[in-house]
XYZ file of C-alpha atoms in Angstrom:
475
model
C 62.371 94.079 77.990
C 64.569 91.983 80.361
C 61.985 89.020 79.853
C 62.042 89.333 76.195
C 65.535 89.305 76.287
C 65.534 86.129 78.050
C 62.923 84.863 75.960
C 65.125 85.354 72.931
C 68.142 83.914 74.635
C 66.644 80.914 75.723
C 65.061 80.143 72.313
C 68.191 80.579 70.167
C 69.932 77.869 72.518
C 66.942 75.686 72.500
C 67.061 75.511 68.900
C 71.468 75.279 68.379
C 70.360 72.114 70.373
C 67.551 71.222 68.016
C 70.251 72.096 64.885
C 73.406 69.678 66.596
C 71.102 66.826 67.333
C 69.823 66.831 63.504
C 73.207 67.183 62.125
C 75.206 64.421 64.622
C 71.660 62.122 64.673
C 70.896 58.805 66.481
C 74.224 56.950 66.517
C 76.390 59.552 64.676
C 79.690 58.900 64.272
C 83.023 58.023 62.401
C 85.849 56.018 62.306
C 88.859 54.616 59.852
C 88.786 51.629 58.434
C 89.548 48.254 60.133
C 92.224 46.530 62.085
C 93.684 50.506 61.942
C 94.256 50.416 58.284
C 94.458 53.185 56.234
C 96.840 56.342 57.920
C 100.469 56.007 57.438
C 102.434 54.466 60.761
C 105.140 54.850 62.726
C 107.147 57.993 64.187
C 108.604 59.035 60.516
C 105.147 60.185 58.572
C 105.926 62.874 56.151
C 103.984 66.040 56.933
C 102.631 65.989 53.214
C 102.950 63.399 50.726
C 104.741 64.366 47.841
C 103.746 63.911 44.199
C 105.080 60.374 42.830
C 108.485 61.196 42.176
C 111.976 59.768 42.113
C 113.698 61.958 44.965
C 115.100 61.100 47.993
C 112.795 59.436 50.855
C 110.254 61.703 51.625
C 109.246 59.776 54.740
C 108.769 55.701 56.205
C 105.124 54.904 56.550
C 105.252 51.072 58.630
C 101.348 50.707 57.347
C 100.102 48.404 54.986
C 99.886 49.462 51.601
C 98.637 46.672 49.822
C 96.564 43.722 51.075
C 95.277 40.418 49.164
C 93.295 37.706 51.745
C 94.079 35.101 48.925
C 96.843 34.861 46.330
C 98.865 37.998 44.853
C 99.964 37.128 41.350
C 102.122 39.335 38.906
C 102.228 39.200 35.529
C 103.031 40.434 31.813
C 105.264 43.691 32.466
C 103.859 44.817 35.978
C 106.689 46.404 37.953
C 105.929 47.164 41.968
C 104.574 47.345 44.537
C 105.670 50.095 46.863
C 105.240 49.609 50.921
C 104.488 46.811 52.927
C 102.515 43.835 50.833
C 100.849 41.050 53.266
C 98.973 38.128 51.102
C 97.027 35.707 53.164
C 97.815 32.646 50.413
C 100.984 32.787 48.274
C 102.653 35.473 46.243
C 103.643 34.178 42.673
C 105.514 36.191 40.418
C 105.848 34.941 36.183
C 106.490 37.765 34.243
C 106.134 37.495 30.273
C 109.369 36.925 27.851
C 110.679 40.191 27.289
C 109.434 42.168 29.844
C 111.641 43.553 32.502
C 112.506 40.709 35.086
C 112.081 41.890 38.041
C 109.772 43.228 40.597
C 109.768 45.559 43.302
C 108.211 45.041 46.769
C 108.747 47.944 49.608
C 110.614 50.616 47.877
C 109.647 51.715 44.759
C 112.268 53.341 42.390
C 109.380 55.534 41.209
C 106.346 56.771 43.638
C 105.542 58.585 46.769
C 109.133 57.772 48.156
C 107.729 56.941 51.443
C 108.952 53.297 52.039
C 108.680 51.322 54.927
C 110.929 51.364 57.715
C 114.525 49.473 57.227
C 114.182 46.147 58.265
C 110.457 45.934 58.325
C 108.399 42.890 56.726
C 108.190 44.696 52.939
C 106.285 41.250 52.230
C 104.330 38.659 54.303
C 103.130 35.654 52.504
C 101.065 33.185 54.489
C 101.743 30.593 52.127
C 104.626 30.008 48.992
C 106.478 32.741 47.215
C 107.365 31.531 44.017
C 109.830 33.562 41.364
C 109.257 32.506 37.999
C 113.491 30.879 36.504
C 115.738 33.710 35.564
C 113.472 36.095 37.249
C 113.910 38.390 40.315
C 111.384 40.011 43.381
C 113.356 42.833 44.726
C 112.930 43.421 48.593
C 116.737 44.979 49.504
C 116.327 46.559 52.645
C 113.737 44.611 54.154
C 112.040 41.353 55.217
C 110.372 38.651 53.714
C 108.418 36.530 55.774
C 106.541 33.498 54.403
C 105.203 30.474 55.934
C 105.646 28.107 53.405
C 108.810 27.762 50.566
C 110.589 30.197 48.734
C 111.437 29.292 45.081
C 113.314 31.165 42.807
C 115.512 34.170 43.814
C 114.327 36.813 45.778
C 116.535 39.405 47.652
C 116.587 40.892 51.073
C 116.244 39.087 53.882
C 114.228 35.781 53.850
C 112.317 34.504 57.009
C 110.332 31.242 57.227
C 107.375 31.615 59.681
C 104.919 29.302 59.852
C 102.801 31.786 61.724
C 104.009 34.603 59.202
C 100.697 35.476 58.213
C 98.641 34.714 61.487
C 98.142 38.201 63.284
C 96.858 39.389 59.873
C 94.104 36.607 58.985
C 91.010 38.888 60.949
C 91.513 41.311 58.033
C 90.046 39.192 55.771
C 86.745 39.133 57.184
C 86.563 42.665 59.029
C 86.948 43.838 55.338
C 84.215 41.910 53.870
C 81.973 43.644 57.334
C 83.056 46.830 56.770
C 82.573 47.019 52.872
C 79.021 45.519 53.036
C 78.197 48.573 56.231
C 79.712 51.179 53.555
C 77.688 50.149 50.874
C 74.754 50.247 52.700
C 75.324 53.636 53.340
C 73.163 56.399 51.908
C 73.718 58.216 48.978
C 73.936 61.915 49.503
C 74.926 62.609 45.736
C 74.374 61.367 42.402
C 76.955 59.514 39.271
C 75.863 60.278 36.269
C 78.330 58.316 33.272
C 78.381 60.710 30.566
C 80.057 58.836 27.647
C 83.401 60.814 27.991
C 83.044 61.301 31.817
C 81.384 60.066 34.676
C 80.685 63.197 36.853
C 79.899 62.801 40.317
C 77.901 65.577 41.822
C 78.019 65.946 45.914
C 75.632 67.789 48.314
C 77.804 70.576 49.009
C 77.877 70.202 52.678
C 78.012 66.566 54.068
C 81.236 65.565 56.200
C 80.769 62.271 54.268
C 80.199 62.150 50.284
C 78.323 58.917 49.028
C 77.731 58.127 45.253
C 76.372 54.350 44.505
C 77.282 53.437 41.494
C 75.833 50.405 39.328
C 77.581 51.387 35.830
C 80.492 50.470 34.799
C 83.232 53.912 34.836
C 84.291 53.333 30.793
C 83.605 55.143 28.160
C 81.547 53.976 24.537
C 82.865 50.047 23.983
C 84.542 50.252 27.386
C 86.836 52.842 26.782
C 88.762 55.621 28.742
C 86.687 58.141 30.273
C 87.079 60.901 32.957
C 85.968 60.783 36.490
C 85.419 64.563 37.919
C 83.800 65.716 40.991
C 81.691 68.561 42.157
C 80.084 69.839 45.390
C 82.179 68.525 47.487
C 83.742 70.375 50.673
C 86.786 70.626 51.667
C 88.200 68.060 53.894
C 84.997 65.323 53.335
C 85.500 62.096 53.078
C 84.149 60.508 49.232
C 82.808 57.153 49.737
C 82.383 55.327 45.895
C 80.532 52.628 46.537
C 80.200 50.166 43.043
C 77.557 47.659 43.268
C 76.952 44.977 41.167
C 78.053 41.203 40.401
C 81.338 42.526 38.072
C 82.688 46.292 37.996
C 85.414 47.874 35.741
C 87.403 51.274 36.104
C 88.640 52.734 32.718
C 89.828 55.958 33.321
C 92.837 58.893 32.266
C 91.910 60.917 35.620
C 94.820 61.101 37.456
C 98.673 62.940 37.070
C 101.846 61.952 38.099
C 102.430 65.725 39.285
C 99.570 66.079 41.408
C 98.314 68.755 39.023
C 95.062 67.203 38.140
C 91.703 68.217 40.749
C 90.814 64.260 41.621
C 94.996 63.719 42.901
C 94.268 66.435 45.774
C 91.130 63.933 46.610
C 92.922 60.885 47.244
C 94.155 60.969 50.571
C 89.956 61.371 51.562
C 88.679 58.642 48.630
C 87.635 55.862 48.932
C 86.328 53.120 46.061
C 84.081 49.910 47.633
C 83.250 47.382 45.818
C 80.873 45.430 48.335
C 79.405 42.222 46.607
C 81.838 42.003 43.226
C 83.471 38.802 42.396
C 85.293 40.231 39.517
C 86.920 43.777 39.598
C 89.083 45.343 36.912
C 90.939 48.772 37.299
C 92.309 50.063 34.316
C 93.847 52.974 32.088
C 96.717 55.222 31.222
C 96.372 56.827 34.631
C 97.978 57.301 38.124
C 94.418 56.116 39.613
C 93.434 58.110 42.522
C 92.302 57.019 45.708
C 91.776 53.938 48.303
C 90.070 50.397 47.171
C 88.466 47.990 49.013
C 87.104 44.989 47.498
C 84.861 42.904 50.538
C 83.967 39.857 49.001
C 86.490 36.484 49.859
C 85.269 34.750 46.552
C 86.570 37.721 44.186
C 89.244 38.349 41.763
C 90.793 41.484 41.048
C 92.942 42.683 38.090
C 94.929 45.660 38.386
C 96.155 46.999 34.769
C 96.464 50.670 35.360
C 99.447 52.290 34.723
C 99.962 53.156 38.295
C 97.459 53.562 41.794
C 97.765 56.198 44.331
C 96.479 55.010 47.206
C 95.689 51.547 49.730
C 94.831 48.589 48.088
C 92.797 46.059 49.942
C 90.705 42.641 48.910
C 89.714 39.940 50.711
C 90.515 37.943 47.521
C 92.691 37.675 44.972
C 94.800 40.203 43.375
C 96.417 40.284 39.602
C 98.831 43.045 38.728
C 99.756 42.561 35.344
C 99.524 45.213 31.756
C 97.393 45.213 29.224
C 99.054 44.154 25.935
C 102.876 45.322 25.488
C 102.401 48.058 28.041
C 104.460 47.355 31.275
C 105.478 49.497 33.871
C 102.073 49.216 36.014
C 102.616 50.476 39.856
C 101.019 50.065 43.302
C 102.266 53.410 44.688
C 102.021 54.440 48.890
C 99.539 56.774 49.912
C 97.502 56.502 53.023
C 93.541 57.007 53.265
C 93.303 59.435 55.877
C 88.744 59.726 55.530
C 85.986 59.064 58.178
C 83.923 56.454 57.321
C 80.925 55.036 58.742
C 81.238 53.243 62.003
C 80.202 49.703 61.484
C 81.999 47.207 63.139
C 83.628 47.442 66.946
C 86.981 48.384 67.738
C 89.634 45.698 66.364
C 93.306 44.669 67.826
C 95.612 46.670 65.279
C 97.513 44.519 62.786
C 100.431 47.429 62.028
C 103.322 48.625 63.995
C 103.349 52.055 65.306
C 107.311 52.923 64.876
C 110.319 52.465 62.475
C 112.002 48.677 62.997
C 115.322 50.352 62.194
C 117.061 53.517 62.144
C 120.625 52.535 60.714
C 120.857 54.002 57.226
C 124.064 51.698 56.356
C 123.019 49.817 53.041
C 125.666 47.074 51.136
C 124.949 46.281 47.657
C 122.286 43.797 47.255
C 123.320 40.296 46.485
C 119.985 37.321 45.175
C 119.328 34.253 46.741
C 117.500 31.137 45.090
C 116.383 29.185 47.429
C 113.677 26.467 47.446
C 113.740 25.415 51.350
C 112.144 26.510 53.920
C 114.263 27.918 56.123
C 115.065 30.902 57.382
C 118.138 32.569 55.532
C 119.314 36.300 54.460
C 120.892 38.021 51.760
C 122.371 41.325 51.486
C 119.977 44.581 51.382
C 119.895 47.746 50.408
C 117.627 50.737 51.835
C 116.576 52.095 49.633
C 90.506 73.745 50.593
C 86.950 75.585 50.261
C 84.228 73.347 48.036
C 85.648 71.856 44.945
C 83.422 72.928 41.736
C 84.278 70.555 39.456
C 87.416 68.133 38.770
C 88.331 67.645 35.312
C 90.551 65.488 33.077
C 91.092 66.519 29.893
C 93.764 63.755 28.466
C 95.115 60.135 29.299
C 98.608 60.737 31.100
C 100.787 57.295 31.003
C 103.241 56.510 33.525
C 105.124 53.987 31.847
C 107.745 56.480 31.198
C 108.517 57.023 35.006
C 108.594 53.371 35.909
C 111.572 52.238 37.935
C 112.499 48.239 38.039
C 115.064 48.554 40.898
C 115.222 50.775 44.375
C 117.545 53.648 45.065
C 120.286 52.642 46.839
C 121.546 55.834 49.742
C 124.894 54.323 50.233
C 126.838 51.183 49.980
C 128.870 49.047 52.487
C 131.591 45.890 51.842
C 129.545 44.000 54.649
C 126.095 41.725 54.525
C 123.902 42.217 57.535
C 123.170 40.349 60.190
C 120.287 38.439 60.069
C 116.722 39.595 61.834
C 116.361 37.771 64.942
C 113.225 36.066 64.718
C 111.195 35.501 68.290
C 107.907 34.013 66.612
C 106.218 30.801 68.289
C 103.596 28.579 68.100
C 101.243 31.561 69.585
C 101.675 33.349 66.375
C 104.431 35.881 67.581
C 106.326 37.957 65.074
C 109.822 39.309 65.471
C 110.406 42.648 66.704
C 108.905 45.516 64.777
C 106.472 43.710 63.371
C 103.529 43.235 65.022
C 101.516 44.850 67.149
C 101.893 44.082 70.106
C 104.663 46.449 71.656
C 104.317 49.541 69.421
C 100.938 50.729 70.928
C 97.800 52.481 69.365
C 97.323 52.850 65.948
C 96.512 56.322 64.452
C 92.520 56.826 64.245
C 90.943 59.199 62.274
C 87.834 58.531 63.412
C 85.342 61.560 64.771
C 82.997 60.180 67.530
C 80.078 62.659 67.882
C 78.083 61.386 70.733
C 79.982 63.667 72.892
C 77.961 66.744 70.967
C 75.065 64.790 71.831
C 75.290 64.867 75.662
C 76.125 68.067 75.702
C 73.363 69.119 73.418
C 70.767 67.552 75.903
C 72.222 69.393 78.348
C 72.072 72.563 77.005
C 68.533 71.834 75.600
C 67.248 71.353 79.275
C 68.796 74.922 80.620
C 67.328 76.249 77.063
C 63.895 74.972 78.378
C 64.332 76.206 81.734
C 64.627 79.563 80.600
C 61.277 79.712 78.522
C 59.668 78.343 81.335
C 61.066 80.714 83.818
C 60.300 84.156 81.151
C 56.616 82.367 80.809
C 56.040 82.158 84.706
C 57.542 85.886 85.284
C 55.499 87.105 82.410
C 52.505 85.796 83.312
C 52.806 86.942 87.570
C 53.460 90.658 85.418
């Protein structure tokens, strides 16, 4: 009996071994997405992010919300861009007649009201910013830092770098890497467009969802349509990876109340557009989720009434409306999922802590200025497997859109200029780089670890069926 016993024993850990070394496989493993990109930053993270809202600040997130490796244009009635911006080439805002003339960079008068820190770089241009005559961009509280001219008038404070954009140019191609790995990842569900829906249908069990997609998400003539999910567990990360030369998003899935399934996905989704020169994400929707857009060449247009999530191309990014419709918002959230592993471990372009802690604000006076030096104005701070998502009507933001921050309090005196202690080695000024705020946050899951411990236990499981065979056999 005591054999048998043993027999038993040593079987059932020979084959747990057997069942990790399936699951984890050859080379198993995760990890966020490059340069530490992705997971909010710095000491001040809100626990949960809120719904997109106009409340007080829910939180400072020092991360990177938005990214463009070459120009960031705005135009027609587009209104922000909440969280840090950094644009490898210029930032150019012309705005039509008519529309509201100004726009937002850093806080956001409408969206997750989780800002970057006071006195961090709310935009980086590594070339011109340009403000289209009797027009304003709106960055009270924080920094902008450009390495070429400033034209037009632009509040907050301004700070001519010629290296402004320097510790952020090996984004542009760890992008473009990493989006070509994720595409060549394996499907382990299917997208199916359905006219009125697209409905993606997961396995039920992988850690990491993956739907290639070479349709276009519109409805009939390009239209509207849902996008729902099923089978998928909870916590899993959704990789969407889009395929194909050009690739539009039409969609009415997503709330501004975080009442609709897909909004509870977002921190965990990701949409990759590997090889697309032209990209288009549209719709009377707060769009859910993450994008990455890998190739240099490509332009983007972003007409959707507002995005939840990181935005990041390696080329060129448009945020403008569609017709008279204005309002359209890049709102912070962070992408939290575990994607595949593909590239090695990069230097991390984003600080870890807050820049500032002083919550005195004074009343926000413009600048025009066409020079290139450095000069300031004053600022102001501002669960279990899903079944099946559904959308059942378009839900426009352009009521909620906000065309100046939130000012906290108000003071008779400008600020000081930022000190800045850049130099021809590409140095930035305190708080923003990397270099003395330490590690990034990773979300990353290395399972190698399960491995060497699984050989381990498979060679005691052995040992034991050898040992009952041998006694058994002498009985």
């Amino acid at each position: 009996m005591r054999a048998s016993k043993m027999a038993v024993a040593g079987g059932a850990i020979a084959a747990a071994v057997c069942a990790v070394a399936f699951v984890a496989g050859p080379g198993a493993s995760a990890a966020p997405l490059p340069g530490g990109l992705g997971p909010c930053v710095g000491d001040a993270c809100p626990d949960k992010y809120p719904p997109v809202n106009n409340g007080p600040f829910a939180g400072r997130d020092n991360g990177i919300n938005v990214f463009a490796g070459g120009d960031f244009l705005v135009r027609e009635g587009a209104a922000e861009a909440e969280g840090r911006v950094v644009v490898l080439g210029s930032f150019d805002l012309a705005k039509r007649a008519g529309a509201s003339s100004v726009y937002n960079v850093g806080i956001a008068g409408v969206g997750s009201r989780v800002p970057p820190p006071d006195g961090a770089d709310f935009l980086t241009a590594g070339k011109d910013v340009t403000v289209a005559p009797n027009q304003r961009l709106l960055a009270d509280g924080g920094v902008v830092r450009y390495g070429g001219t400033v034209a037009g008038t632009v509040t907050g404070t301004l700070k001519q770098d010629p290296n402004a954009a320097d510790q952020y140019k090996q984004l542009r191609p760890q992008l473009r890497e990493a989006s070509t790995c994720y595409g060549n990842s394996a499907a382990t569900g299917t997208a199916k467009n359905q006219g009125y829906r697209t409905l993606f249908t997961g396995d039920g069990k992988s850690a990491l969802q993956v739907f290639t997609v070479d349709f276009d998400l519109t409805g009939p003539g390009g239209g509207m349509q849902g996008l729902e999910f099923a089978g998928i567990p909870a916590g899993a990360t959704i990789l969407v990876n889009l395929v194909g030369g050009s690739r539009v998003i039409n969609t009415y899935s997503g709330d501004l109340a975080d009442r609709e399934p897909i909004n509870h996905l977002r921190e965990k989704l990701l949409w990759n557009f590997p090889d697309a020169s032209k990209v288009k994400i549209a719709g009377q929707a707060q769009f859910q989720g993450s994008v990455l857009v890998g190739n240099p060449a490509s332009d983007t247009t972003v007409t959707a009434s507002g995005t939840a999530g990181r935005f990041f191309t390696a080329g060129n990014l448009l945020h403008t409306s569609d017709g008279a419709a204005g309002g359209q918002e890049f709102h912070a959230y962070p992408f939290t999922g575990d994607l595949p592993d593909c590239t090695t471990p990069a230097t991390s372009t984003t600080p870890t802590s807050a820049t500032s802690t002083s919550s005195t604000t004074t009343e926000p006076t413009s600048t025009t200025s066409s020079s290139s030096a450095t000069s300031s104005t004053s600022s102001t701070t501002s669960s279990s497997a899903t079944e099946s998502s559904s959308s059942t009507a378009p839900t426009s933001s352009s009521s909620a859109s906000s065309t100046s921050p939130t000012k906290s309090s108000s003071s008779s005196e400008a600020p000081a200029p930022i000190t800045t202690t850049s130099d021809n080695s590409g140095g930035v000024a305190p708080g923003t780089g990397p270099s003395d705020q330490g590690p990034l946050a990773s979300t990353g899951t290395d399972l190698r670890g399960y491995l060497i411990g699984g050989t381990a236990l498979l060679l005691i499981g052995g040992a034991l069926v050898a040992a009952v065979a041998v006694r058994r056999k002498r009985s």
